[in-house]
GROMACS .gro file of C-alpha atoms in nm:
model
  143
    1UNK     CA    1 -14.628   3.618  -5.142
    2UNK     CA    2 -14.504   3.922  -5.328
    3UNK     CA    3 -14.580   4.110  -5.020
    4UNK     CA    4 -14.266   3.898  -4.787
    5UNK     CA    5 -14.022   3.904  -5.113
    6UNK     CA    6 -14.094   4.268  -5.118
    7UNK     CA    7 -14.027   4.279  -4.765
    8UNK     CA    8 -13.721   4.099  -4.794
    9UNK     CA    9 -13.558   4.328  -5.078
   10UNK     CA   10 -13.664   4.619  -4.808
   11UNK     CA   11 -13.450   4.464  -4.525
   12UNK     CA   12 -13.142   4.376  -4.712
   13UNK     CA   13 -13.174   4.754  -4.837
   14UNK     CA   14 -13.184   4.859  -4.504
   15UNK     CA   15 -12.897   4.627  -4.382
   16UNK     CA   16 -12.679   4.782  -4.670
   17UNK     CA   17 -12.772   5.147  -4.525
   18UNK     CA   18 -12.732   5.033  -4.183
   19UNK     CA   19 -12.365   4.887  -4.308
   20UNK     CA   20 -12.280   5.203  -4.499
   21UNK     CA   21 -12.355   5.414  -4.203
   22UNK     CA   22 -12.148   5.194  -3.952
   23UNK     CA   23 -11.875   5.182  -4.190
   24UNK     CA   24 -11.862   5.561  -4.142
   25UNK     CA   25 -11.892   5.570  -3.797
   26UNK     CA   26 -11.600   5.323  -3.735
   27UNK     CA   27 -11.379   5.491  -4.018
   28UNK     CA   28 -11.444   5.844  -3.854
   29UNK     CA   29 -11.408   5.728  -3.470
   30UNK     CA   30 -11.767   5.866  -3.445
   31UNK     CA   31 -11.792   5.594  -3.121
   32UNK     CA   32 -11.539   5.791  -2.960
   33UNK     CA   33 -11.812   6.114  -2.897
   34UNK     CA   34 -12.022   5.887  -2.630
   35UNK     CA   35 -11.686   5.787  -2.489
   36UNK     CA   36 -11.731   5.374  -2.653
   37UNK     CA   37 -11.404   5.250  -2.670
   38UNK     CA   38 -11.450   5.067  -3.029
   39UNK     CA   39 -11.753   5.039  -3.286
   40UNK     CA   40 -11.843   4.691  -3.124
   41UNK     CA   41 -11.878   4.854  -2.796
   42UNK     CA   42 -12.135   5.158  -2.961
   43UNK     CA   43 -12.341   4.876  -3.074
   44UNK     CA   44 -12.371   4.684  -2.760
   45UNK     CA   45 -12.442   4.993  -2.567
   46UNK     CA   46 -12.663   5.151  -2.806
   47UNK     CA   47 -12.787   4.927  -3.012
   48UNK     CA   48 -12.824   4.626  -2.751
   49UNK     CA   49 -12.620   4.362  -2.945
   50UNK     CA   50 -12.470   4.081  -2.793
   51UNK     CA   51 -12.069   4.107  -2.848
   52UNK     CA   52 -12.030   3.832  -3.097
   53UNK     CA   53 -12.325   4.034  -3.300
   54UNK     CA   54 -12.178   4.382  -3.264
   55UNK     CA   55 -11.829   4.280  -3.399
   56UNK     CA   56 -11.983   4.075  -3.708
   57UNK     CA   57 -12.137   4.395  -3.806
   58UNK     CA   58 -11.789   4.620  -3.762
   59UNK     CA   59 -11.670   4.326  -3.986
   60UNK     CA   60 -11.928   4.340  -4.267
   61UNK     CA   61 -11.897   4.696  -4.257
   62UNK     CA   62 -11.532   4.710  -4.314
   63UNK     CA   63 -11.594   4.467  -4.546
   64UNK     CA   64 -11.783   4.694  -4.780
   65UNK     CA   65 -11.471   4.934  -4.921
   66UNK     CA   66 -11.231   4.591  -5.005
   67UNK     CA   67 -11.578   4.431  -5.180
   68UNK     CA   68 -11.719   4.685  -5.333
   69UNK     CA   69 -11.877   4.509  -5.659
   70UNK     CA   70 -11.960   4.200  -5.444
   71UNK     CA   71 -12.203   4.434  -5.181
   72UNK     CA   72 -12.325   4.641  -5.504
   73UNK     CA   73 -12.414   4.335  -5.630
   74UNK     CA   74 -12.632   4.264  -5.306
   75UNK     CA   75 -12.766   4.583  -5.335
   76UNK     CA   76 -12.853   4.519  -5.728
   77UNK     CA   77 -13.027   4.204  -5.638
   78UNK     CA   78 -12.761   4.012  -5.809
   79UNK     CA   79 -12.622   3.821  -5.464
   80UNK     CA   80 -12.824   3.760  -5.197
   81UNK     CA   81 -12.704   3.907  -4.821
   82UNK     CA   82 -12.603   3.566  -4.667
   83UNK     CA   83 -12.401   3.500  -5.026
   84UNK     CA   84 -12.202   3.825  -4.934
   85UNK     CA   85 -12.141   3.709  -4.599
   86UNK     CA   86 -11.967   3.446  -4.715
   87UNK     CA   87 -11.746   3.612  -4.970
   88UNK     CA   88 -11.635   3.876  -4.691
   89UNK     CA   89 -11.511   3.590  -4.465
   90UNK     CA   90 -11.361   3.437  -4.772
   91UNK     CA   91 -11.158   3.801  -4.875
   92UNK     CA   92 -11.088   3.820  -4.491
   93UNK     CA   93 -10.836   3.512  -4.540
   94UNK     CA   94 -10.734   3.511  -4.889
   95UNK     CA   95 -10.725   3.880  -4.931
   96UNK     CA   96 -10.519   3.844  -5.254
   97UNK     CA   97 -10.683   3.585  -5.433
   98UNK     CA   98 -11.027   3.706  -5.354
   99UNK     CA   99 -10.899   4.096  -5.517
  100UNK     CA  100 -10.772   3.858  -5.850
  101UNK     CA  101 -11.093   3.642  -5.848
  102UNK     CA  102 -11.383   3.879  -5.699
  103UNK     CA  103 -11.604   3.946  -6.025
  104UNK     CA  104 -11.579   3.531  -6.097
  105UNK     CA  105 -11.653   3.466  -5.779
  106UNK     CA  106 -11.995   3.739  -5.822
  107UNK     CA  107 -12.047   3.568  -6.152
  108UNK     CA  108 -12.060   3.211  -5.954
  109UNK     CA  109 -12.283   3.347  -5.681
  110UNK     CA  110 -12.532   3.478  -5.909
  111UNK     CA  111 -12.598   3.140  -6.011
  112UNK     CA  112 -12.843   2.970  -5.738
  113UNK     CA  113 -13.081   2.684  -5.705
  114UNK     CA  114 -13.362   2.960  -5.855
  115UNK     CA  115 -13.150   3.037  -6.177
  116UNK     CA  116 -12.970   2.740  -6.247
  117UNK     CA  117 -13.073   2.580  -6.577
  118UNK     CA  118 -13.273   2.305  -6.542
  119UNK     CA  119 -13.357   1.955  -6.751
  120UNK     CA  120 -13.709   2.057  -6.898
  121UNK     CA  121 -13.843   1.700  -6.900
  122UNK     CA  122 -13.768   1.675  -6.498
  123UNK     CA  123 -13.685   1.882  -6.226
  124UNK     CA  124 -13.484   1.600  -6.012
  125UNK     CA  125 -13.116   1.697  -5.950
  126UNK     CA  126 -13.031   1.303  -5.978
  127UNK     CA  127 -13.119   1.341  -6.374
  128UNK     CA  128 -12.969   1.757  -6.383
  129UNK     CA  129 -12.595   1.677  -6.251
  130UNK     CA  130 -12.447   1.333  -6.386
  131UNK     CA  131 -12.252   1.263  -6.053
  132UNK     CA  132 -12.531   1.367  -5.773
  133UNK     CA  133 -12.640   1.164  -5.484
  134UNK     CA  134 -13.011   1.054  -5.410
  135UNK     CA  135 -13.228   1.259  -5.174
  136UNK     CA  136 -13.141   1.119  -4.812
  137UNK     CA  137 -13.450   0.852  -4.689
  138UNK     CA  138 -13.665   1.083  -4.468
  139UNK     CA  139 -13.588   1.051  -4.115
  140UNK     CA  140 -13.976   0.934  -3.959
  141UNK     CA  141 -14.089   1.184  -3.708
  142UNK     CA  142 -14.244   1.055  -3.408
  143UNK     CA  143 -14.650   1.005  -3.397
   0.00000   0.00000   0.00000
């Protein structure tokens, strides 16, 4: 098990270098030496991403100098990479609420199922949060 976590912290490491790197090939017009018209269109040809991929990267890469303490805090461990993802489509349309709420908003995504406090006589989230629903009734699978 500590093998795939270990793993895991290795890839999001990687996707942060990966990210840095395209972030400096799309502020410098490095694309532009092969004769791509546009970061997206580097990736796709050299990378073999599909479109919708290839621009999702240029975003979370442009994303990284408006969010700096929220992808520092990915690559502290704090926030996990899908938890950043998030926050850089939230900055994308509330740029100026996100700048004036960015280290609460890191503060609130630190907090996840694993390191929420929890009732020490039961682990049910019915008895943990005073308003929550029952688990759903299992949907039977067929025989």
């Amino acid at each position: 098990m500590d093998e795939v976590a270990a793993a895991w912290g290795n890839l999001t490491a990687s996707r942060l270098e990966f990210l840095s790197e395209l972030a400096a090939l799309d502020r410098e017009r490095g694309f532009e030496y092969d004769g791509h018209t546009s970061t997206a269109a580097f990736l796709m040809h050299r990378c073999g991403m599909s479109a919708r991929r290839a621009r999702r990267e240029v975003f979370l890469a442009r994303s990284l100098e408006r969010m700096r303490l929220v992808w520092s805090s990915v690559g502290s461990g704090r926030l996990s990479f899908d938890q950043a993802v998030v926050l850089a489509f939230a900055q994308h349309r509330l740029p100026d609420q996100f700048g004036a709420d960015e280290e609460m908003l890191v503060d609130a995504g630190g907090l996840s199922v694993g390191t929420a406090p929890r009732n020490s006589t039961t682990s049910s989230a019915s008895t943990t949060l005073p308003n929550a629903l029952p688990p759903p009734n299992p949907i039977p699978l067929p025989a």
